[in-house]
Short mmCIF file of C-alpha atoms in Angstrom, two decimals:
data_model
loop_
_atom_site.label_atom_id
_atom_site.label_comp_id
_atom_site.label_asym_id
_atom_site.label_seq_id
_atom_site.Cartn_x
_atom_site.Cartn_y
_atom_site.Cartn_z
CA MET E 45 -6.14 22.72 -0.81
CA LYS E 46 -9.81 22.51 -1.77
CA ARG E 47 -11.70 25.46 -3.14
CA SER E 48 -14.24 27.20 -0.93
CA ALA E 49 -17.21 25.61 -2.72
CA ASP E 50 -15.65 22.15 -2.32
CA LEU E 51 -15.15 22.67 1.41
CA PHE E 52 -18.80 23.46 2.03
CA ALA E 53 -19.86 20.67 -0.34
CA GLY E 54 -17.84 18.15 1.67
CA THR E 55 -19.55 19.31 4.86
CA ALA E 56 -22.98 18.96 3.29
CA ASP E 57 -22.21 15.45 1.96
CA LYS E 58 -21.95 14.13 5.53
CA HIS E 59 -25.65 14.79 6.09
CA ILE E 60 -26.87 12.91 3.01
CA LYS E 61 -29.11 10.00 3.95
CA VAL E 62 -27.89 6.60 2.73
CA GLN E 63 -29.16 3.06 3.14
CA CYS E 64 -27.26 0.18 4.72
CA PRO E 65 -26.99 -2.59 2.07
CA THR E 66 -27.39 -5.27 4.77
CA CYS E 67 -30.27 -4.12 6.99
CA ASN E 68 -31.69 -1.30 4.78
CA GLN E 69 -31.56 1.13 7.71
CA GLN E 70 -31.38 4.84 6.80
CA MET E 71 -28.50 6.87 8.26
CA ARG E 72 -26.07 9.71 7.57
CA SER E 73 -23.34 8.90 5.05
CA ASP E 74 -20.52 9.60 7.52
CA ASN E 75 -21.98 7.01 9.92
CA LEU E 76 -22.27 4.18 7.40
CA GLU E 77 -18.73 2.83 7.79
CA ARG E 78 -19.05 2.67 11.58
CA HIS E 79 -22.48 1.04 11.26
CA MET E 80 -21.15 -1.65 8.87
CA LYS E 81 -18.89 -2.96 11.64
CA ILE E 82 -22.04 -4.13 13.45
CA HIS E 83 -22.74 -6.54 10.58
CA ASN E 84 -19.05 -7.31 9.98
CA PRO E 85 -17.19 -7.62 13.30
CA ASP E 86 -13.43 -8.19 13.28
CA ARG E 87 -12.17 -11.75 13.10
CA GLU E 88 -8.68 -13.19 13.33
CA CYS E 89 -6.75 -14.24 10.23
CA ARG E 90 -5.49 -17.78 10.79
CA PHE E 91 -2.25 -17.05 8.93
CA CYS E 92 -1.03 -13.69 10.32
CA LYS E 93 -3.29 -13.57 13.44
CA LYS E 94 -4.37 -9.99 12.65
CA MET E 95 -7.94 -8.85 13.30
CA ILE E 96 -9.69 -8.15 9.99
CA ARG E 97 -13.25 -7.01 9.27
CA THR E 98 -15.42 -10.00 8.36
CA ASP E 99 -16.40 -8.75 4.89
CA LEU E 100 -12.69 -8.18 4.05
CA LEU E 101 -11.35 -11.34 5.70
CA PHE E 102 -11.69 -13.71 2.72
CA ARG E 103 -9.78 -11.36 0.38
CA HIS E 104 -7.10 -10.83 3.03
CA MET E 105 -6.64 -14.56 3.67
CA VAL E 106 -6.32 -15.39 -0.04
CA LEU E 107 -3.38 -12.96 -0.26
CA CYS E 108 -1.96 -13.60 3.22
CA ARG E 109 -1.62 -17.35 2.66
CA ASP E 110 0.99 -16.73 -0.08
CA GLN E 111 2.45 -13.66 1.68
CA VAL E 112 1.33 -11.25 -1.06
CA ASP E 113 1.67 -7.57 -0.16
CA GLU E 114 -1.96 -6.40 0.06
CA THR E 115 -0.97 -2.73 -0.28
CA LEU E 116 0.14 -3.38 -3.89
CA CYS E 117 -3.14 -5.00 -4.93
CA ASN E 118 -4.74 -1.86 -6.36
CA ARG E 119 -4.69 0.28 -9.51
CA ASP E 120 -1.79 2.50 -8.41
CA ASP E 121 1.62 2.86 -10.15
CA CYS E 122 0.14 1.96 -13.54
CA THR E 123 0.26 3.37 -17.07
CA LEU E 124 -1.47 2.40 -20.29
CA LEU E 125 -0.50 -1.07 -21.44
CA GLN E 126 0.98 -1.35 -24.94
CA SER E 127 0.53 -4.77 -26.54
CA ASN E 128 0.03 -6.41 -29.94
CA LEU E 129 -2.81 -8.54 -28.54
CA GLU E 130 -6.33 -7.50 -29.48
CA SER E 131 -7.80 -5.37 -26.71
CA SER E 132 -10.06 -2.45 -25.90
CA SER E 133 -9.80 0.41 -23.41
CA VAL E 134 -11.46 -0.03 -20.06
CA GLU E 135 -11.15 2.29 -17.07
CA GLY E 136 -8.15 4.58 -16.87
CA CYS E 137 -4.98 2.80 -18.02
CA PHE E 138 -6.37 -0.76 -17.89
CA ARG E 139 -7.03 -2.66 -21.12
CA LYS E 140 -9.45 -5.54 -21.61
CA PHE E 141 -8.28 -8.75 -23.33
CA LYS E 142 -11.01 -11.21 -24.32
CA LEU E 143 -10.56 -14.82 -23.17
CA ASN E 144 -11.91 -17.38 -25.65
CA ILE E 145 -13.10 -20.27 -23.51
CA GLU E 146 -15.76 -22.92 -23.92
CA LYS E 147 -19.09 -22.05 -22.32
CA SER E 148 -20.35 -24.51 -19.75
CA ARG E 149 -23.09 -24.86 -17.13
CA ASP E 150 -20.48 -26.24 -14.71
CA TYR E 151 -18.76 -23.21 -13.20
CA GLU E 152 -15.99 -25.37 -11.70
CA LYS E 153 -14.91 -26.31 -15.22
CA LEU E 154 -15.57 -22.76 -16.35
CA LEU E 155 -13.24 -21.30 -13.72
CA SER E 156 -10.46 -23.76 -14.64
CA ASN E 157 -10.72 -22.84 -18.34
CA ALA E 158 -10.84 -19.10 -17.56
CA VAL E 159 -7.71 -19.00 -15.38
CA ALA E 160 -5.85 -21.25 -17.85
CA ALA E 161 -6.66 -18.87 -20.72
CA ALA E 162 -5.71 -15.91 -18.51
CA GLY E 163 -2.36 -17.54 -17.72
CA THR E 164 -1.51 -17.82 -21.42
CA CYS E 165 -2.38 -14.15 -21.98
CA ILE E 166 -0.39 -13.03 -18.91
CA GLN E 167 2.70 -14.91 -20.09
CA ASP E 168 2.65 -12.96 -23.35
CA LEU E 169 2.20 -9.63 -21.56
CA VAL E 170 4.66 -10.08 -18.70
CA SER E 171 7.44 -11.12 -21.09
CA GLN E 172 7.44 -7.49 -22.32
CA HIS E 173 7.10 -5.60 -19.01
CA PRO E 174 5.60 -5.92 -15.49
CA ILE E 175 1.81 -5.74 -15.34
CA LYS E 176 -1.10 -5.55 -12.93
CA ALA E 177 -3.92 -7.89 -13.89
CA GLN E 178 -7.26 -9.35 -12.81
CA VAL E 179 -9.62 -11.96 -14.30
CA VAL E 180 -13.17 -10.75 -15.02
CA LEU E 181 -16.17 -13.05 -15.56
CA GLU E 182 -19.66 -11.96 -16.61
CA LEU E 183 -22.07 -14.72 -15.59
CA GLY E 184 -25.79 -15.25 -15.94
CA PHE E 185 -28.09 -16.40 -13.13
CA PHE E 186 -31.78 -17.34 -12.90
CA GLN E 187 -34.35 -17.96 -10.21
CA ASP E 188 -37.89 -19.35 -10.32
CA SER E 189 -40.74 -17.48 -8.68
CA TYR E 190 -44.54 -17.39 -8.81
CA GLU E 191 -44.33 -14.87 -11.63
CA GLY E 192 -42.05 -17.09 -13.72
CA ARG E 193 -38.31 -17.38 -14.26
CA GLU E 194 -36.18 -14.29 -13.73
CA TYR E 195 -32.71 -13.68 -15.17
CA ALA E 196 -29.82 -11.51 -13.98
CA ASN E 197 -26.23 -10.80 -15.00
CA LYS E 198 -23.40 -10.40 -12.48
CA VAL E 199 -19.74 -9.43 -12.99
CA PHE E 200 -17.09 -11.10 -10.80
CA ARG E 201 -13.49 -9.87 -10.59
CA SER E 202 -10.43 -11.51 -9.11
CA ILE E 203 -8.01 -9.48 -6.96
CA ILE E 204 -5.79 -7.04 -8.85
CA GLU E 205 -2.20 -8.19 -8.35
CA PRO E 206 1.18 -7.04 -9.69
CA ILE E 207 3.01 -9.64 -11.80
CA ILE E 208 6.60 -9.41 -12.99
CA LEU E 209 8.78 -11.82 -14.96
CA GLY E 210 9.86 -14.61 -12.62
CA ASP E 211 6.85 -14.47 -10.28
CA ASP E 212 5.04 -17.73 -9.57
CA LEU E 213 2.24 -17.42 -12.12
CA GLU E 214 0.68 -20.73 -11.07
CA LYS E 215 0.06 -19.42 -7.53
CA TYR E 216 -1.52 -16.26 -8.93
CA LEU E 217 -3.92 -18.33 -11.05
CA ILE E 218 -4.82 -20.50 -8.05
CA ARG E 219 -5.56 -17.38 -5.95
CA SER E 220 -7.72 -15.96 -8.75
CA ARG E 221 -9.69 -19.20 -9.04
CA ILE E 222 -10.23 -19.46 -5.27
CA TYR E 223 -11.37 -15.84 -4.96
CA LEU E 224 -13.73 -16.00 -7.96
CA LYS E 225 -15.27 -19.25 -6.73
CA GLY E 226 -15.79 -17.77 -3.28
CA GLN E 227 -17.51 -14.69 -4.73
CA ILE E 228 -19.83 -16.79 -6.90
CA GLU E 229 -20.81 -19.04 -4.00
CA LEU E 230 -21.42 -16.01 -1.78
CA TYR E 231 -23.71 -14.50 -4.42
CA GLU E 232 -25.72 -17.72 -4.75
CA ARG E 233 -25.95 -18.14 -0.98
CA ASN E 234 -27.08 -14.57 -0.28
CA GLY E 235 -29.04 -13.97 -3.48
CA SER E 236 -32.37 -15.56 -2.47
CA GLY E 237 -32.29 -18.60 -4.75
CA TRP E 238 -30.22 -17.40 -7.71
CA GLN E 239 -28.74 -20.33 -9.66
CA PHE E 240 -25.87 -20.35 -12.12
CA GLU E 241 -27.00 -20.35 -15.76
CA GLY E 242 -23.86 -19.87 -17.87
CA LEU E 243 -21.00 -17.67 -19.05
CA HIS E 244 -21.66 -14.47 -20.99
CA ALA E 245 -18.09 -13.17 -21.33
CA ALA E 246 -14.59 -13.59 -19.86
CA PHE E 247 -11.80 -11.00 -19.90
CA LEU E 248 -8.36 -10.25 -18.53
CA GLU E 249 -7.89 -6.61 -17.47
CA GLY E 250 -4.27 -5.47 -17.36
CA SER E 251 -2.06 -2.38 -17.22
CA HIS E 252 1.64 -1.57 -17.33
CA TYR E 253 3.01 -1.75 -13.76
CA HIS E 254 5.99 0.30 -12.57
CA PRO E 255 7.33 -1.44 -9.44
CA LEU E 256 9.55 0.37 -6.97
CA ALA E 257 12.88 -1.46 -7.39
CA GLY E 258 16.64 -0.83 -7.66
CA SER E 259 18.58 -1.45 -10.87
CA GLY E 260 21.89 0.36 -10.35
CA LYS E 261 21.65 2.94 -13.17
CA VAL E 262 20.85 6.23 -11.41
CA LYS E 263 22.88 9.43 -11.15
CA ILE E 264 24.07 9.84 -7.56
CA PRO E 265 23.50 13.37 -6.11
CA PRO E 266 26.74 15.26 -5.28
CA THR E 267 25.78 15.56 -1.59
CA VAL E 268 25.53 11.77 -1.26
CA LYS E 269 28.76 11.22 -3.18
CA LYS E 270 30.66 13.29 -0.59
CA MET E 271 29.33 11.26 2.36
CA LYS E 272 31.89 8.84 3.76
CA SER E 273 29.07 7.03 5.57
CA VAL E 274 27.52 5.85 2.26
CA LEU E 275 28.98 3.17 -0.03
CA ASN E 276 27.97 2.94 -3.70
CA VAL E 277 28.86 -0.48 -5.12
CA ASN E 278 29.35 -0.10 -8.88
CA ALA E 279 27.82 -3.08 -10.68
CA PRO E 280 27.02 -3.72 -14.36
CA ASP E 281 23.83 -5.66 -13.54
CA ASN E 282 20.67 -5.09 -11.46
CA LYS E 283 22.05 -6.70 -8.28
CA CYS E 284 22.92 -3.52 -6.37
CA PHE E 285 20.66 -4.68 -3.50
CA LEU E 286 22.56 -7.96 -3.15
CA TYR E 287 25.99 -6.30 -3.27
CA CYS E 288 24.98 -3.81 -0.56
CA ILE E 289 23.94 -6.69 1.73
CA LEU E 290 27.23 -8.49 1.05
CA ALA E 291 29.22 -5.30 1.67
CA LYS E 292 27.61 -5.07 5.11
CA LEU E 293 28.06 -8.75 6.01
CA TYR E 294 31.53 -9.18 4.47
CA PRO E 295 33.24 -5.74 4.50
CA VAL E 296 36.53 -5.23 2.67
CA SER E 297 39.09 -2.51 3.34
CA LYS E 298 40.48 -2.08 -0.17
CA HIS E 299 38.26 -0.85 -3.02
CA PRO E 300 34.92 -1.69 -1.35
CA GLU E 301 33.06 0.00 -4.25
CA ARG E 302 34.01 -2.85 -6.64
CA TYR E 303 31.35 -5.54 -6.90
CA THR E 304 33.99 -8.16 -7.76
CA LYS E 305 35.15 -8.03 -4.11
CA TYR E 306 31.91 -9.75 -3.04
CA LEU E 307 31.50 -12.43 -5.70
CA THR E 308 33.15 -15.09 -3.51
CA ASN E 309 30.33 -14.77 -0.93
CA ILE E 310 27.45 -14.21 -3.35
CA ASP E 311 25.76 -17.51 -2.39
CA ALA E 312 25.74 -16.57 1.31
CA VAL E 313 22.54 -14.52 0.86
CA THR E 314 19.41 -16.60 0.24
CA LEU E 315 16.86 -15.06 -2.12
CA ASP E 316 14.66 -18.13 -2.73
CA GLY E 317 13.79 -17.37 -6.34
CA LEU E 318 13.30 -13.59 -6.00
CA GLN E 319 14.10 -11.84 -9.25
CA PHE E 320 16.32 -8.79 -9.76
CA PRO E 321 15.84 -5.91 -9.40
CA ILE E 322 14.56 -6.52 -5.85
CA LYS E 323 11.31 -4.67 -5.12
CA ILE E 324 10.68 -2.85 -1.85
CA ALA E 325 7.71 -5.15 -1.26
CA HIS E 326 9.98 -8.24 -1.27
CA ILE E 327 12.49 -6.99 1.31
CA GLY E 328 10.48 -8.61 4.12
CA LYS E 329 11.05 -12.02 2.50
CA VAL E 330 14.81 -11.37 2.32
CA GLU E 331 14.80 -10.48 6.04
CA ALA E 332 13.05 -13.72 6.99
CA LEU E 333 15.30 -15.90 4.83
CA ASN E 334 18.59 -14.42 6.08
CA ASN E 335 17.87 -13.34 9.67
CA LEU E 336 18.41 -9.67 8.81
CA SER E 337 16.69 -6.42 9.73
CA ILE E 338 16.79 -4.22 6.62
CA SER E 339 15.76 -0.56 6.82
CA VAL E 340 15.41 1.38 3.56
CA PHE E 341 15.41 5.18 3.31
CA GLU E 342 14.71 7.27 0.22
CA TRP E 343 16.80 10.31 -0.65
CA CYS E 344 14.76 13.30 -1.84
CA THR E 345 16.94 15.28 -4.22
CA GLU E 346 14.82 18.45 -4.14
CA ASP E 347 15.51 19.37 -0.51
CA GLU E 348 18.15 16.74 0.41
CA SER E 349 15.92 15.09 3.00
CA VAL E 350 15.38 11.45 3.96
CA VAL E 351 12.07 9.54 4.09
CA PRO E 352 11.72 5.97 5.50
CA LEU E 353 10.47 3.48 2.88
CA HIS E 354 10.74 0.19 4.77
CA HIS E 355 11.16 -0.37 8.50
CA GLY E 356 13.38 -3.27 9.49
CA CYS E 357 11.81 -6.16 11.38
CA GLY E 358 14.16 -5.60 14.34
CA LEU E 359 15.39 -9.21 14.41
CA GLY E 360 18.87 -10.20 13.28
CA ARG E 361 21.74 -8.08 12.02
CA GLN E 362 20.84 -4.49 11.09
CA VAL E 363 21.38 -3.36 7.48
CA ASP E 364 20.61 0.22 6.37
CA LEU E 365 20.11 1.02 2.69
CA LEU E 366 19.62 4.31 0.85
CA TYR E 367 17.28 4.27 -2.14
CA ILE E 368 17.69 6.85 -4.92
CA ARG E 369 15.43 6.96 -7.94
CA ASP E 370 14.80 9.01 -11.04
CA GLU E 371 11.99 9.02 -13.58
CA PHE E 372 12.75 5.53 -14.88
CA THR E 373 14.51 3.41 -12.26
CA GLY E 374 16.08 3.25 -8.79
CA HIS E 375 19.33 2.28 -7.07
CA TYR E 376 20.36 0.97 -3.63
CA LEU E 377 23.38 2.24 -1.68
CA LEU E 378 24.74 0.92 1.62
CA ILE E 379 24.64 3.21 4.66
CA LYS E 380 27.74 2.12 6.57
CA ASN E 381 27.07 4.29 9.62
CA PHE E 382 23.47 5.42 10.06
CA ASN E 383 24.18 7.98 12.80
CA ALA E 384 26.93 9.58 10.73
CA PHE E 385 24.70 9.60 7.66
CA MET E 386 21.91 11.45 9.49
CA ARG E 387 24.33 14.16 10.61
CA HIS E 388 23.59 16.17 7.44
CA ARG E 389 20.22 17.19 8.98
CA THR E 390 21.68 19.30 11.76
CA LYS E 391 24.50 21.75 12.49
CA TYR E 392 25.23 19.88 15.73
CA HIS E 393 28.55 18.14 14.99
CA ASN E 394 28.84 16.02 18.12
CA SER E 395 27.84 12.36 18.16
CA MET E 396 24.07 11.74 17.90
CA HIS E 397 21.95 8.59 18.02
CA TYR E 398 19.02 8.45 15.58
CA CYS E 399 15.83 6.40 15.61
CA ARG E 400 15.39 4.48 12.34
CA ARG E 401 11.59 4.70 12.48
CA CYS E 402 10.89 8.39 13.17
CA LEU E 403 14.42 9.77 12.42
CA HIS E 404 14.58 11.75 15.67
CA GLY E 405 18.04 12.25 17.14
CA PHE E 406 19.19 11.82 20.76
CA THR E 407 22.41 12.82 22.47
CA THR E 408 22.92 9.47 24.25
CA ALA E 409 22.23 5.82 23.46
CA ASP E 410 20.19 5.48 26.67
CA LEU E 411 17.77 8.19 25.55
CA LEU E 412 17.38 6.42 22.20
CA SER E 413 16.72 3.12 23.97
CA ASP E 414 14.02 4.68 26.14
CA HIS E 415 12.44 6.28 23.07
CA GLY E 416 12.52 3.00 21.14
CA GLN E 417 10.25 1.28 23.68
CA TYR E 418 7.42 3.59 22.60
CA CYS E 419 8.30 4.27 18.96
CA HIS E 420 8.41 0.59 17.95
CA GLN E 421 4.92 0.14 19.43
CA GLY E 422 3.50 2.90 17.23
CA VAL E 423 3.29 5.55 19.99
CA ASN E 424 4.10 8.70 18.02
CA GLN E 425 4.28 11.13 20.92
CA ILE E 426 4.21 11.28 24.70
CA THR E 427 2.57 14.20 26.49
CA ARG E 428 4.90 15.87 28.96
CA MET E 429 3.63 19.07 30.59
CA PRO E 430 6.08 21.95 31.27
CA GLU E 431 6.93 22.96 34.78
CA PRO E 432 4.63 25.58 36.37
CA GLY E 433 5.67 29.11 35.46
CA THR E 434 7.71 28.02 32.40
CA ALA E 435 7.01 28.06 28.68
CA ILE E 436 8.28 25.94 25.79
CA LYS E 437 8.71 26.91 22.16
CA PHE E 438 9.66 24.79 19.15
CA ASN E 439 12.51 26.27 17.12
CA ALA E 440 14.19 23.27 15.45
CA THR E 441 12.07 23.31 12.28
CA HIS E 442 14.95 21.75 10.33
CA LYS E 443 14.42 18.53 12.33
CA GLN E 444 10.81 18.08 11.27
CA ASP E 445 9.91 14.98 9.25
CA LYS E 446 9.33 15.45 5.55
CA LYS E 447 5.79 14.56 4.45
CA LEU E 448 4.29 14.38 0.99
CA PHE E 449 1.86 17.20 1.68
CA ALA E 450 0.22 19.13 4.50
CA VAL E 451 -3.32 20.48 4.65
CA TYR E 452 -4.54 23.09 7.14
CA PHE E 453 -8.16 24.01 7.85
CA ASP E 454 -9.54 26.65 10.20
CA PHE E 455 -13.33 26.77 10.44
CA GLU E 456 -15.37 29.31 12.36
CA CYS E 457 -18.77 27.97 13.42
CA LEU E 458 -21.93 29.28 15.08
CA THR E 459 -24.26 27.35 17.37
CA VAL E 460 -27.80 27.88 16.14
CA PRO E 461 -30.85 27.10 18.33
CA MET E 462 -33.15 24.41 17.00
CA THR E 463 -36.43 22.76 17.92
CA ASP E 464 -36.75 19.05 18.46
CA GLU E 465 -40.36 18.51 17.47
CA GLY E 466 -41.54 14.99 16.84
CA ARG E 467 -38.68 13.54 18.87
CA THR E 468 -38.77 9.76 19.45
CA ALA E 469 -35.27 9.16 20.86
CA LYS E 470 -34.18 10.06 24.40
CA THR E 471 -31.58 12.56 23.17
CA VAL E 472 -32.75 16.17 23.40
CA LYS E 473 -31.51 18.30 20.49
CA TYR E 474 -31.51 22.01 21.32
CA GLN E 475 -28.78 23.47 19.05
CA LYS E 476 -26.73 22.63 15.98
CA THR E 477 -23.40 23.82 14.60
CA ARG E 478 -23.29 25.70 11.30
CA ALA E 479 -20.12 26.79 9.47
CA SER E 480 -19.91 30.55 9.14
CA ARG E 481 -16.49 31.11 7.59
CA PHE E 482 -13.18 29.39 6.93
CA LEU E 483 -9.56 30.32 6.36
CA HIS E 484 -8.41 30.16 2.73
CA ARG E 485 -4.94 28.78 1.93
CA ASP E 486 -3.81 32.32 1.00
CA GLY E 487 -4.81 33.49 4.44
CA ILE E 488 -7.92 35.36 3.17
CA CYS E 489 -10.85 34.99 5.57
CA PHE E 490 -14.30 34.70 4.05
#
């Protein structure tokens, strides 16, 4: 929870005047994002048909065309990159590797040389461990005016993407080239006559990436070991994900924990070049290739709770997997009976039917079916008022969903009279709200 000074500082920051970069209009900082939608209305992506803000649409379409998970294209899950290549520190855990390319006035040729040099550097880095990388170009521009020729430098960056051994590097380089070219053309088009002069510097920024994946070398908690509804397929390689799928599609009655029982059907699951260990981000591709609906849940060892990691698409045969990880790696287990597996959350020993999205339990399958109509559409709750003269109270705290953290704020405010002198708008301002005190996390009231 924030300190008391931080809380009041955050309130004051909302009232700071900022300028819109498009129309130069002055406004409060907390209104800027809403105002920007006026200049950048939502438009439909031609690949996924989602509505995306106009200024974010180009980036989204570059990734969406190749079905790249946009949520992974950031600087998260990274540590400092260790490499023998000459480099320098940049921001945080990212290192900068210089790209030696021929300078040219033709930026089409320049882009081709830059991504080719970046590809060579990436191959050396990714052979050691997974990375996140982006191509950076520092270009010079000029424009002629009545006062003479003016010069300016501009830095262009491709999209940060995770790259692991076996990924299609050629497609990554094509996406980087397309995005960089689009950014340069946008700058020239909106920059009031700026023209490309030449290259000043070219770099590859990279960091060590730690993808969420299963490798089959994790200690199984004792509580999970005792569950008859969970199957742990012992395998010497990183294919625990594949063996769990095969154990669901082709079950065996004798020694189902042995991976050798599934080798005869190993070609029945299409992976289309995906490399092991399978990442959580690639499970959607496996679903589409094999007509499966794969739901993945993570086991939290600290309090023996379950958190959904990946919701199944809902089409095809249902497969439920349990993901367990430690400091270094992760492991997939097959949940043979999801309802039986979820029984550890409650002392109610009769049969229950659980929703795979919100993990709420129901006493009958009909109740679960009615709930699913709303839950799968993203409706998190339905308001149902109690009968007149009755009261309801929540007691089943053990059924609450586990979240990463919870923050509680309780502000006490006063309405202070104010004058509205020099008013030009039609709105009449006669009072304003001012924070007077708040509740500290220790329960101390200031």
